[in-house]
XYZ file of C-alpha atoms in Angstrom:
714
model
C -10.132 24.691 -21.293
C -12.671 27.960 -21.805
C -13.315 27.331 -25.773
C -15.098 23.974 -24.065
C -17.199 25.483 -21.309
C -17.914 28.584 -23.581
C -19.293 25.913 -25.790
C -21.791 23.982 -23.649
C -22.347 27.100 -22.798
C -23.720 28.288 -26.337
C -25.143 24.225 -26.640
C -27.011 24.652 -22.916
C -28.047 28.461 -24.037
C -30.184 26.645 -27.732
C -31.466 23.647 -25.732
C -33.084 25.870 -23.630
C -34.793 28.269 -26.291
C -35.588 25.417 -28.268
C -37.398 24.216 -24.907
C -38.743 27.039 -24.606
C -40.495 27.639 -27.948
C -42.326 24.032 -28.229
C -43.735 24.422 -24.682
C -44.816 27.839 -25.624
C -46.776 27.055 -28.568
C -48.176 24.230 -27.437
C -49.668 26.900 -24.205
C -50.428 29.256 -26.218
C -50.500 33.156 -25.894
C -52.326 32.786 -22.080
C -50.865 35.368 -21.038
C -54.336 37.588 -21.554
C -56.150 34.662 -21.219
C -58.310 34.256 -18.615
C -59.363 30.525 -17.489
C -63.269 30.295 -17.058
C -64.321 27.361 -14.911
C -67.376 25.119 -16.150
C -69.957 26.344 -13.856
C -69.050 30.375 -13.613
C -69.038 30.647 -17.998
C -72.374 29.128 -17.509
C -73.358 31.158 -14.742
C -71.891 33.686 -17.484
C -73.937 33.310 -20.411
C -77.377 32.914 -18.752
C -76.420 36.426 -17.006
C -75.420 37.595 -20.975
C -72.190 38.933 -19.758
C -70.811 38.007 -22.937
C -70.291 39.727 -26.089
C -68.058 37.433 -27.796
C -68.405 33.165 -28.021
C -66.137 30.777 -30.178
C -66.591 26.862 -29.869
C -64.645 24.920 -31.493
C -64.843 20.427 -31.558
C -60.613 19.734 -30.318
C -59.877 16.385 -28.900
C -62.075 15.482 -26.717
C -62.872 18.654 -25.581
C -64.969 21.680 -26.898
C -62.899 24.233 -26.664
C -64.287 27.717 -25.464
C -62.838 31.223 -26.627
C -64.519 34.359 -25.411
C -64.763 37.741 -24.266
C -66.865 39.053 -21.190
C -68.852 42.876 -21.340
C -66.730 45.256 -20.207
C -62.927 43.447 -21.100
C -60.986 44.700 -23.952
C -60.471 43.588 -27.255
C -56.958 42.353 -26.105
C -58.640 40.154 -22.592
C -60.618 36.944 -23.803
C -61.289 34.063 -21.845
C -61.818 30.617 -21.907
C -63.064 26.796 -21.220
C -63.636 23.626 -21.994
C -66.713 21.314 -22.564
C -66.419 17.164 -22.706
C -67.736 15.223 -24.661
C -70.207 13.871 -23.177
C -72.254 16.378 -21.874
C -73.970 16.743 -25.208
C -76.853 18.223 -23.731
C -75.062 21.046 -21.929
C -73.767 21.862 -25.573
C -77.322 21.920 -27.217
C -78.592 24.484 -24.558
C -75.410 26.576 -24.512
C -75.633 27.074 -28.413
C -79.904 27.840 -27.500
C -79.157 29.959 -24.967
C -76.057 31.570 -27.893
C -78.414 31.998 -29.862
C -81.370 34.185 -28.214
C -78.903 36.532 -27.182
C -79.300 39.170 -29.482
C -75.586 41.269 -28.188
C -73.866 38.333 -28.485
C -71.131 37.394 -31.237
C -71.379 33.688 -31.753
C -69.349 31.436 -33.391
C -68.967 28.011 -34.463
C -65.404 27.055 -35.544
C -65.110 23.127 -37.557
C -62.652 20.830 -36.562
C -59.097 21.032 -37.138
C -58.807 18.004 -38.844
C -54.261 17.203 -38.001
C -52.220 14.663 -39.606
C -51.231 11.633 -37.999
C -47.722 12.558 -37.825
C -47.593 15.761 -37.602
C -50.004 14.430 -33.864
C -46.778 12.252 -33.299
C -44.244 14.652 -33.939
C -45.548 16.761 -31.506
C -46.003 14.250 -29.225
C -42.426 12.939 -28.804
C -40.594 15.717 -29.414
C -40.395 16.705 -26.069
C -39.072 13.294 -25.079
C -36.264 12.963 -27.685
C -35.306 16.800 -26.747
C -35.349 16.018 -23.098
C -34.137 12.461 -23.734
C -30.757 14.169 -26.299
C -30.713 16.613 -22.983
C -29.426 14.000 -20.462
C -27.448 11.703 -22.880
C -26.147 15.612 -23.476
C -25.650 15.972 -19.996
C -24.359 11.823 -18.762
C -21.642 12.716 -21.712
C -20.494 16.258 -19.920
C -20.192 14.032 -16.985
C -17.668 11.962 -18.107
C -16.008 13.964 -20.112
C -13.267 14.672 -17.142
C -11.871 11.377 -17.968
C -9.869 10.244 -20.940
C -11.999 9.335 -23.822
C -12.546 12.792 -24.802
C -16.194 13.266 -23.280
C -17.809 10.742 -25.739
C -21.549 9.548 -24.510
C -21.390 7.321 -21.623
C -17.847 6.646 -21.602
C -17.856 5.143 -17.715
C -15.557 2.384 -18.995
C -12.447 4.955 -20.177
C -9.386 5.781 -17.685
C -9.336 8.884 -16.040
C -5.243 8.783 -16.095
C -3.541 11.766 -17.165
C -0.427 12.338 -19.112
C 1.662 14.525 -17.583
C 2.521 17.140 -19.542
C 6.291 17.256 -20.808
C 6.291 20.647 -22.088
C 5.874 22.104 -18.960
C 9.292 22.465 -16.442
C 10.481 18.953 -15.342
C 10.251 17.339 -12.136
C 14.002 16.389 -11.096
C 16.262 14.831 -9.162
C 17.281 18.182 -8.080
C 14.176 19.133 -7.184
C 13.994 16.472 -4.745
C 16.351 17.023 -1.389
C 16.180 14.941 1.647
C 15.542 11.628 -0.306
C 19.236 10.637 -1.382
C 18.969 6.950 -1.049
C 15.874 6.572 -2.308
C 17.150 8.740 -5.840
C 20.070 5.850 -5.517
C 17.662 2.993 -5.995
C 15.980 4.292 -8.338
C 18.625 4.968 -10.998
C 18.101 1.827 -12.568
C 15.096 2.445 -13.733
C 16.074 5.984 -14.832
C 18.893 3.820 -17.176
C 16.271 0.868 -18.019
C 14.056 3.134 -19.528
C 17.109 5.556 -21.544
C 18.571 2.376 -22.886
C 16.792 -1.243 -22.007
C 19.158 -2.447 -24.247
C 22.583 -2.053 -22.055
C 20.385 -4.898 -19.411
C 19.517 -6.724 -21.927
C 23.006 -7.417 -23.427
C 23.436 -9.207 -20.186
C 19.909 -11.329 -19.503
C 19.052 -8.321 -16.453
C 15.503 -7.781 -16.064
C 14.373 -4.257 -14.516
C 11.697 -4.435 -11.544
C 8.210 -4.296 -13.558
C 6.879 -2.329 -10.238
C 7.912 0.193 -7.643
C 6.268 0.248 -4.267
C 7.005 3.691 -2.472
C 5.918 3.332 0.998
C 6.633 6.315 3.728
C 4.244 8.658 5.606
C 2.045 11.257 3.941
C 4.030 14.658 2.826
C 7.311 12.597 2.968
C 7.538 13.269 -1.244
C 6.590 10.359 -2.700
C 4.168 11.239 -6.005
C 7.346 14.317 -6.814
C 9.781 11.566 -6.650
C 8.034 9.503 -9.053
C 7.999 12.364 -11.093
C 11.203 13.508 -11.378
C 11.985 9.489 -12.708
C 9.852 10.024 -15.351
C 11.690 13.273 -16.127
C 14.725 12.485 -15.868
C 13.730 9.037 -17.900
C 12.423 11.673 -20.656
C 9.815 9.331 -20.968
C 5.618 9.663 -20.949
C 4.186 10.150 -17.535
C 0.315 8.813 -17.033
C -0.402 9.180 -13.184
C -3.611 8.451 -11.250
C -5.379 7.793 -7.568
C -6.143 4.463 -6.426
C -9.961 5.732 -6.465
C -10.029 7.165 -9.449
C -11.062 3.098 -10.978
C -13.740 2.551 -8.332
C -17.369 4.307 -9.566
C -20.946 3.636 -8.536
C -21.927 1.028 -11.829
C -20.270 -2.640 -11.908
C -17.067 -3.457 -14.031
C -16.376 0.683 -14.659
C -12.900 -0.153 -12.380
C -12.086 -3.199 -14.358
C -12.500 -1.291 -17.429
C -10.345 1.192 -16.585
C -7.500 -0.912 -15.980
C -7.181 -1.927 -19.228
C -7.982 1.163 -20.562
C -4.731 2.354 -18.892
C -2.544 0.018 -20.126
C -3.597 -0.237 -23.497
C -2.436 3.605 -24.005
C 0.247 3.240 -21.648
C 1.324 0.301 -24.661
C 0.821 2.997 -27.308
C 2.868 4.985 -25.124
C 5.633 2.811 -23.946
C 8.329 2.777 -22.732
C 6.805 4.688 -20.309
C 5.721 4.982 -16.411
C 2.487 4.490 -15.030
C 1.974 6.095 -11.083
C -0.672 4.419 -8.473
C -0.956 7.816 -5.929
C -2.536 6.175 -2.848
C -2.847 2.719 -4.272
C -4.280 1.186 -0.964
C -7.711 1.956 -2.065
C -8.031 -0.618 -5.035
C -4.652 -2.422 -4.337
C -6.605 -3.156 -0.043
C -6.163 -6.959 0.415
C -9.270 -9.565 -0.449
C -11.608 -10.628 2.180
C -10.893 -8.655 4.456
C -13.150 -6.221 6.153
C -16.881 -5.962 5.315
C -16.712 -6.829 1.594
C -17.563 -9.310 -0.315
C -16.545 -11.557 -2.864
C -18.558 -9.610 -5.797
C -16.934 -6.286 -4.314
C -16.535 -4.204 -7.330
C -12.953 -3.282 -5.842
C -12.013 -6.798 -6.028
C -12.798 -6.837 -9.849
C -10.758 -3.693 -10.464
C -7.573 -4.698 -7.897
C -8.315 -9.114 -9.617
C -7.711 -7.028 -13.705
C -4.787 -5.215 -12.023
C -2.632 -7.950 -11.185
C -4.192 -10.429 -14.480
C -2.500 -6.563 -16.452
C 0.226 -6.166 -14.459
C 1.403 -10.441 -14.555
C 1.052 -10.108 -18.654
C 3.961 -8.224 -18.334
C 5.822 -9.963 -21.436
C 4.152 -8.213 -23.972
C 4.199 -4.963 -22.384
C 8.068 -4.204 -22.293
C 8.486 -0.455 -21.587
C 6.273 0.098 -18.789
C 7.501 0.547 -15.193
C 4.102 0.447 -12.575
C 5.650 3.482 -9.687
C 3.011 3.337 -7.122
C 2.959 5.521 -3.366
C 1.057 3.805 0.057
C 1.382 5.049 3.381
C -0.283 1.416 4.406
C 2.022 -1.502 2.637
C 0.521 -3.654 5.561
C -2.937 -3.941 4.350
C -1.482 -4.665 0.514
C -3.022 -7.788 -1.131
C -0.234 -10.145 -0.621
C -0.063 -10.749 -4.995
C 0.272 -7.553 -5.203
C 3.598 -7.166 -3.607
C 5.046 -11.061 -5.505
C 8.088 -10.738 -7.322
C 6.794 -10.122 -11.000
C 4.123 -7.056 -10.013
C 5.435 -4.865 -6.948
C 8.973 -6.702 -6.276
C 10.867 -3.547 -5.188
C 9.296 -2.118 -2.115
C 11.394 1.659 -1.323
C 10.855 3.518 2.077
C 10.658 7.271 1.913
C 10.692 8.023 5.389
C 10.579 11.604 6.460
C 14.500 13.580 5.907
C 17.160 13.796 8.334
C 18.597 16.835 10.001
C 20.359 17.192 7.249
C 18.009 16.126 3.905
C 15.249 18.860 6.898
C 18.160 21.478 5.047
C 18.381 20.603 1.887
C 14.697 20.666 1.902
C 14.227 23.575 3.393
C 16.520 25.028 1.115
C 15.325 23.908 -1.980
C 11.604 25.347 -0.877
C 13.187 28.775 0.299
C 14.578 29.308 -3.528
C 12.101 31.409 -4.464
C 11.227 33.681 -1.018
C 13.514 36.768 -0.100
C 15.088 34.880 3.536
C 16.987 38.030 5.509
C 20.654 37.483 6.717
C 19.279 36.297 10.032
C 17.640 33.602 8.735
C 19.821 30.191 9.936
C 17.409 26.894 7.756
C 20.645 24.767 9.699
C 18.915 25.670 13.116
C 15.887 25.736 12.278
C 16.597 22.167 10.350
C 17.565 20.711 13.827
C 14.403 22.252 15.570
C 12.384 20.593 13.139
C 12.786 16.756 13.828
C 10.145 14.024 12.377
C 8.532 17.242 10.245
C 8.046 16.211 6.682
C 8.998 17.813 2.914
C 5.509 19.222 3.306
C 5.620 20.200 6.565
C 8.787 22.031 5.662
C 7.264 23.716 2.645
C 4.220 24.461 4.638
C 6.826 26.366 7.190
C 8.449 28.760 5.096
C 4.991 29.576 3.293
C 3.808 30.700 6.836
C 6.658 32.466 7.734
C 5.233 34.039 3.944
C 3.046 34.717 5.100
C 3.220 36.007 8.438
C 6.116 39.061 7.227
C 4.237 39.926 4.253
C 1.116 40.740 7.200
C 3.809 42.891 8.292
C 4.657 44.555 5.619
C 7.899 43.189 4.868
C 10.395 42.685 1.687
C 12.635 39.879 3.654
C 11.661 36.765 5.996
C 13.555 37.234 8.678
C 14.405 34.888 12.017
C 11.412 36.268 13.935
C 8.774 34.956 10.882
C 10.363 31.587 10.628
C 9.825 31.454 15.098
C 6.405 33.162 14.107
C 5.838 30.318 11.785
C 7.167 27.426 13.419
C 4.788 27.924 16.625
C 1.817 28.770 14.002
C 2.866 24.953 12.432
C 3.444 23.166 16.076
C 0.101 24.681 17.918
C -1.877 27.140 16.113
C -2.476 31.248 15.758
C -1.886 32.631 18.922
C -4.657 34.530 21.127
C -3.196 37.598 22.870
C -6.542 38.709 23.028
C -7.662 35.885 25.335
C -8.230 37.077 28.498
C -7.079 34.772 31.547
C -6.799 35.401 35.488
C -3.732 36.483 36.845
C -4.150 32.517 38.785
C -4.169 30.527 35.863
C -1.236 32.655 33.931
C 0.591 31.836 37.126
C -0.458 28.094 36.730
C 0.464 27.924 33.558
C 3.424 28.654 33.599
C 4.472 26.794 36.158
C 3.507 24.450 34.574
C 5.572 25.413 31.599
C 8.947 26.186 33.826
C 8.207 22.549 34.758
C 8.370 20.988 31.665
C 11.406 22.706 31.332
C 13.923 22.377 34.599
C 13.085 18.619 33.837
C 14.854 19.488 30.362
C 17.909 21.428 30.813
C 18.723 18.161 34.130
C 18.003 15.237 32.017
C 20.233 14.119 29.277
C 17.822 11.771 27.526
C 15.491 14.102 28.403
C 13.611 16.675 25.670
C 14.855 19.614 25.004
C 12.556 22.766 25.960
C 13.040 24.955 22.618
C 10.971 27.386 23.619
C 8.317 27.991 26.206
C 5.965 30.178 26.393
C 2.501 30.677 28.073
C 0.283 32.777 25.462
C -2.344 31.235 24.014
C -2.146 28.790 20.949
C -5.079 27.008 19.064
C -6.908 25.266 22.196
C -3.692 25.120 24.885
C -3.228 27.624 26.957
C 0.340 27.863 27.044
C 3.171 25.380 26.094
C 6.603 24.264 25.674
C 8.490 22.658 22.078
C 9.573 19.832 23.762
C 12.013 18.130 21.096
C 14.586 15.307 20.945
C 18.047 16.963 21.445
C 19.267 14.356 18.008
C 17.253 12.738 15.727
C 16.766 9.255 17.445
C 16.108 5.281 15.130
C 15.747 3.402 18.728
C 15.509 4.325 22.355
C 17.287 3.044 24.954
C 14.917 2.096 28.554
C 16.557 5.009 30.372
C 16.047 7.010 28.055
C 12.070 6.320 27.787
C 11.692 6.861 31.340
C 13.823 10.105 30.837
C 11.083 11.157 28.369
C 8.209 10.415 30.003
C 9.957 12.356 33.316
C 10.162 15.163 31.093
C 6.624 14.847 30.208
C 4.993 14.767 34.268
C 7.248 17.691 34.938
C 4.266 20.324 34.363
C 1.875 18.248 36.513
C 4.751 17.613 39.587
C 5.541 21.177 39.372
C 2.008 22.239 40.224
C 1.199 20.073 43.140
C 4.688 21.006 44.503
C 4.152 25.106 43.984
C 0.483 25.220 44.644
C -0.891 22.403 46.957
C -2.953 21.556 43.682
C -3.205 20.151 40.183
C -5.417 21.084 37.026
C -6.840 19.836 34.121
C -3.938 21.400 31.404
C -1.655 18.133 31.789
C -4.117 15.428 29.926
C -2.122 15.656 26.763
C 1.039 15.249 29.220
C -0.338 12.279 30.534
C -2.194 10.494 27.971
C 2.107 9.884 25.976
C 3.512 9.512 29.334
C 1.107 6.858 29.541
C 1.688 5.202 25.623
C 4.883 5.771 26.022
C 4.554 3.033 29.927
C 2.243 0.932 27.958
C 4.419 0.701 24.296
C 7.281 0.158 26.894
C 5.341 -2.909 28.611
C 3.126 -4.557 26.084
C 5.767 -4.061 22.709
C 9.353 -3.373 23.736
C 10.042 -5.998 26.539
C 10.880 -4.320 29.056
C 9.183 -4.985 32.145
C 11.128 -7.408 34.820
C 8.288 -8.599 36.327
C 6.900 -9.963 32.793
C 9.910 -10.236 31.086
C 10.818 -9.967 27.062
C 7.662 -10.840 25.828
C 5.068 -8.771 23.483
C 1.328 -8.318 23.969
C -1.440 -7.679 21.727
C -1.757 -7.234 17.874
C -1.857 -4.266 16.522
C -4.670 -4.537 13.566
C -6.254 -1.716 11.822
C -9.098 -0.517 12.078
C -12.090 -2.474 9.509
C -11.835 0.267 6.969
C -8.605 -0.369 6.397
C -8.671 -3.769 5.116
C -8.066 -5.407 8.890
C -10.416 -7.612 10.770
C -13.399 -6.284 12.396
C -12.318 -7.386 15.580
C -8.714 -8.844 17.261
C -8.642 -10.600 20.737
C -6.265 -10.155 23.140
C -3.745 -13.159 22.648
C -3.052 -13.514 26.703
C -5.446 -14.113 29.772
C -6.983 -12.121 32.571
C -3.770 -12.552 34.613
C -1.507 -10.678 31.368
C -3.443 -7.852 31.148
C -3.841 -6.585 34.501
C 0.049 -7.472 35.240
C 0.686 -5.144 32.500
C -1.329 -2.917 33.890
C 0.177 -2.913 36.974
C 3.389 -2.441 35.279
C 2.688 0.775 33.824
C 1.714 1.868 37.008
C 4.882 1.633 38.796
C 6.702 2.866 35.630
C 4.431 6.423 35.740
C 4.621 6.471 39.840
C 7.885 5.783 39.956
C 8.765 8.368 37.639
C 6.569 10.768 38.782
C 8.675 10.529 42.075
C 11.738 10.624 40.473
C 10.318 14.095 38.854
C 8.929 15.262 42.317
C 13.270 14.785 43.162
C 14.330 16.431 40.741
C 12.328 19.644 40.397
C 12.695 20.303 44.835
C 16.719 20.219 44.236
C 15.977 22.961 41.472
C 13.115 24.946 43.331
C 15.527 27.892 42.456
C 15.636 27.759 38.946
C 12.077 26.826 38.537
C 10.525 29.829 40.008
C 12.824 32.266 39.082
C 12.030 30.841 34.755
C 8.280 30.739 35.494
C 8.723 34.463 37.228
C 10.431 35.040 34.264
C 7.803 33.561 31.538
C 5.383 36.001 33.144
C 7.044 38.921 32.546
C 7.995 37.904 29.192
C 5.835 35.409 28.309
C 7.646 33.579 25.490
C 11.553 32.746 26.232
C 13.487 30.046 24.078
C 16.265 28.365 24.062
C 19.001 30.370 24.770
C 16.834 32.927 27.437
C 16.500 29.398 29.271
C 20.409 28.369 29.789
C 20.427 31.928 30.008
C 18.123 31.686 33.639
C 19.165 27.912 34.264
C 22.443 28.407 34.469
C 23.684 31.860 35.171
C 20.312 33.646 36.892
C 19.818 36.044 34.383
C 18.331 36.324 30.602
C 21.399 37.404 28.397
C 21.732 39.616 25.874
C 20.628 39.579 22.754
C 20.300 41.564 18.777
C 18.439 40.329 16.068
C 20.627 42.079 14.610
C 23.793 41.261 15.505
C 23.064 37.376 14.162
C 23.719 37.247 10.234
C 24.246 33.665 8.565
C 26.128 33.125 5.803
C 23.968 31.753 2.695
C 24.203 29.418 0.582
C 21.912 28.895 -2.057
C 23.519 26.670 -3.897
C 23.249 23.451 -1.640
C 20.049 22.263 -2.958
C 19.407 17.948 -3.802
C 21.858 16.036 -5.809
C 20.876 15.786 -9.357
C 20.923 12.034 -11.247
C 24.455 13.114 -12.558
C 25.603 13.586 -8.708
C 23.522 10.335 -7.317
C 25.016 8.319 -10.929
C 28.490 9.476 -10.281
C 27.896 8.679 -6.639
C 27.138 5.713 -7.635
C 29.923 5.052 -10.093
C 32.332 6.073 -7.920
C 30.944 3.435 -5.112
C 31.535 0.974 -7.985
C 34.898 2.001 -8.764
C 35.913 1.609 -5.456
C 34.271 -2.351 -4.895
C 36.179 -3.043 -8.261
C 39.886 -1.277 -6.981
C 39.255 -3.306 -3.399
C 38.456 -6.484 -5.559
C 41.729 -6.162 -8.086
C 44.334 -5.261 -4.654
C 42.597 -8.188 -2.580
C 43.323 -10.251 -6.381
C 47.070 -8.895 -6.128
C 47.215 -9.258 -2.834
C 46.229 -12.931 -3.369
C 48.701 -13.722 -5.619
C 51.760 -12.553 -4.177
C 50.694 -14.599 -1.179
C 50.619 -17.359 -3.494
C 53.847 -16.640 -4.899
C 55.774 -16.367 -1.917
C 54.369 -19.099 -0.111
C 55.248 -21.349 -4.041
C 59.005 -19.408 -3.329
C 59.304 -20.300 0.572
C 58.033 -24.246 -0.748
C 60.964 -24.404 -2.781
C 63.406 -23.192 -0.924
C 62.630 -25.184 1.800
C 62.496 -28.734 -0.670
C 65.923 -27.712 -1.181
C 67.016 -26.835 1.766
C 65.674 -30.585 2.983
C 67.588 -31.973 0.214
C 70.415 -30.486 0.371
C 70.582 -31.882 4.602
C 69.450 -35.161 2.803
C 72.572 -35.396 0.801
C 74.498 -34.360 3.320
C 72.519 -37.444 5.522
C 72.746 -39.720 3.059
C 77.321 -39.214 2.573
C 77.126 -39.338 6.308
C 75.771 -43.044 6.472
C 78.060 -44.129 3.463
C 81.443 -43.343 5.351
C 80.417 -43.222 9.451
C 77.334 -45.894 8.736
C 73.699 -44.683 9.126
C 72.594 -41.783 12.032
C 70.013 -42.050 14.821
C 67.392 -39.550 14.140
C 65.870 -37.291 17.002
C 62.760 -38.454 17.750
C 59.736 -36.537 16.452
C 62.396 -35.823 13.422
C 60.570 -38.933 11.369
C 57.224 -37.495 11.843
C 58.361 -33.747 10.610
C 60.593 -35.716 7.572
C 57.532 -37.707 6.691
C 55.376 -34.875 7.186
C 57.426 -32.603 4.554
C 57.520 -35.420 2.117
C 52.935 -35.999 2.141
C 53.201 -31.821 1.539
C 55.240 -31.387 -1.520
C 53.509 -34.771 -3.051
C 50.491 -32.642 -2.242
């Protein structure tokens, strides 16, 4: 890359020098020349102020050069006489000849060949055209194709360098199930004959679906690293340009390069940029993006001659993708890549902490429990912030206080300790945050307050870190109601303790209103409206949905929805008031302690709430055993787990077959025993009949005997 940059700079300098020389040759040495207007020249000539004068015919003009009286020999002037002013030229000649002190000369016109004239005419144009093409080729040099002139249609896909450090499955933590799903892709790329022998076809395309920062791109790189095949990476936005047809051309070029390097992996990041549903939004049928999508569909559907090419794409908006893109034969397998759970977060933290010196006080397991909802990128950013905080303090290791500060910075922003706040506002903030804290301690299903502070951070005058007590995947109606109570705790505390309210609860109201609305219109938790869902949550127009969506309910239902939302919030508001009044003593104690300490963590909050005092603590006493080897499972580990599961299934199936065979053998022997017993009884009965006469069998025994005979025949 530096060699190319240096070569480009040299070429630009050479072109600049050539252009400068050409223009200088046209302009001449005009540094010491003074250009006189025609009237000024006539006045100087008539006044006798010219010492030297030369007249030479040029193209369509007479060129006048000379030197005024009093000028140095290096100085001169120039002027021109149009061809149509022949009378003026004759008068100038007579005046010049009549002046004895004037050195007057008439030079003949220079004869110039037509080729020379054309050359000097077109050289500037050719140089300008060459410079334009050169700059265009450099502008297109970043795409695939080596920077050739007008290289618009070449793919911009980047080939991952296999010589660099490969990304392996052990580098991907917190995504064990996702890696198990991709084991088949890795095995196919390593040994495709294993699947061909039994007629199995590997999925042609794998779509990784998940929110931003969950490691979709990293998982795709890990698949390529484990399989040891070329890895082409491109963004969905790289296909579309301002020129029509460029996107489709780049798709064709991408697949041509992939065929040359098969088996390989093509990874398209943010495929929703090019794979959005056709005919939606503001675009028309002539949309360049739709042409690109059509070409992509054609290339993916023609995989009969593209054996060994695996398509992997990533998106966080699968709902806006074109259905033709998701059908079997294209992206026929979707793998959700969600945010990690508590164990996954701990594994992610350990992966990102491998190159950071952590103090013994850092408990990554506790940090993972305090960060529900964090993605892998969020956790990486958190540890990086902790390292920056430790570096500001000139520390050699990162301790738990640095991690706590980094967590606060990530969640709420940097602290503004220099911000001047009045005592009244401090009291309001302290009781507001204490209200959230008390509700979190009283209600089992409310969010737990892990940390509360009245130090301003970001746009907030204070904040409470309210997190779920554990990872939840669905919630019940009482749990949602407790969550609303926890959000209303700050406003109710202000009203109970000061008799007035402030604007500090606007975000609490926004979240509580959203929960109440979801309970009514989405979750069917309204007793009055019943288990119904109202409205359609369409995306925005630029995300591929309709420009507007009409509600699928009447105005009367809309009024009922508003009434139900108000009833839910009002009921929980009164419930929150009763809780805070019952625990007024703890509320006041926590608020007054906040005014002194400014920040309380979970251990201190529990000490104040349950024991009425702050616990004694020392950071140096908290040591945690490190487990550096606890990272994401490798390819071999995942493969071993799948093989063990397969062996368990085979063993279970074998045991089941053996049990069935044993059961059938037992039934066969039992049937033979019963038949032998019946035959023996039958022989005894016949013998007795011959000696004593017919024997009368009890009622029902004939039917049983006949049934037994039928069973024997069957």
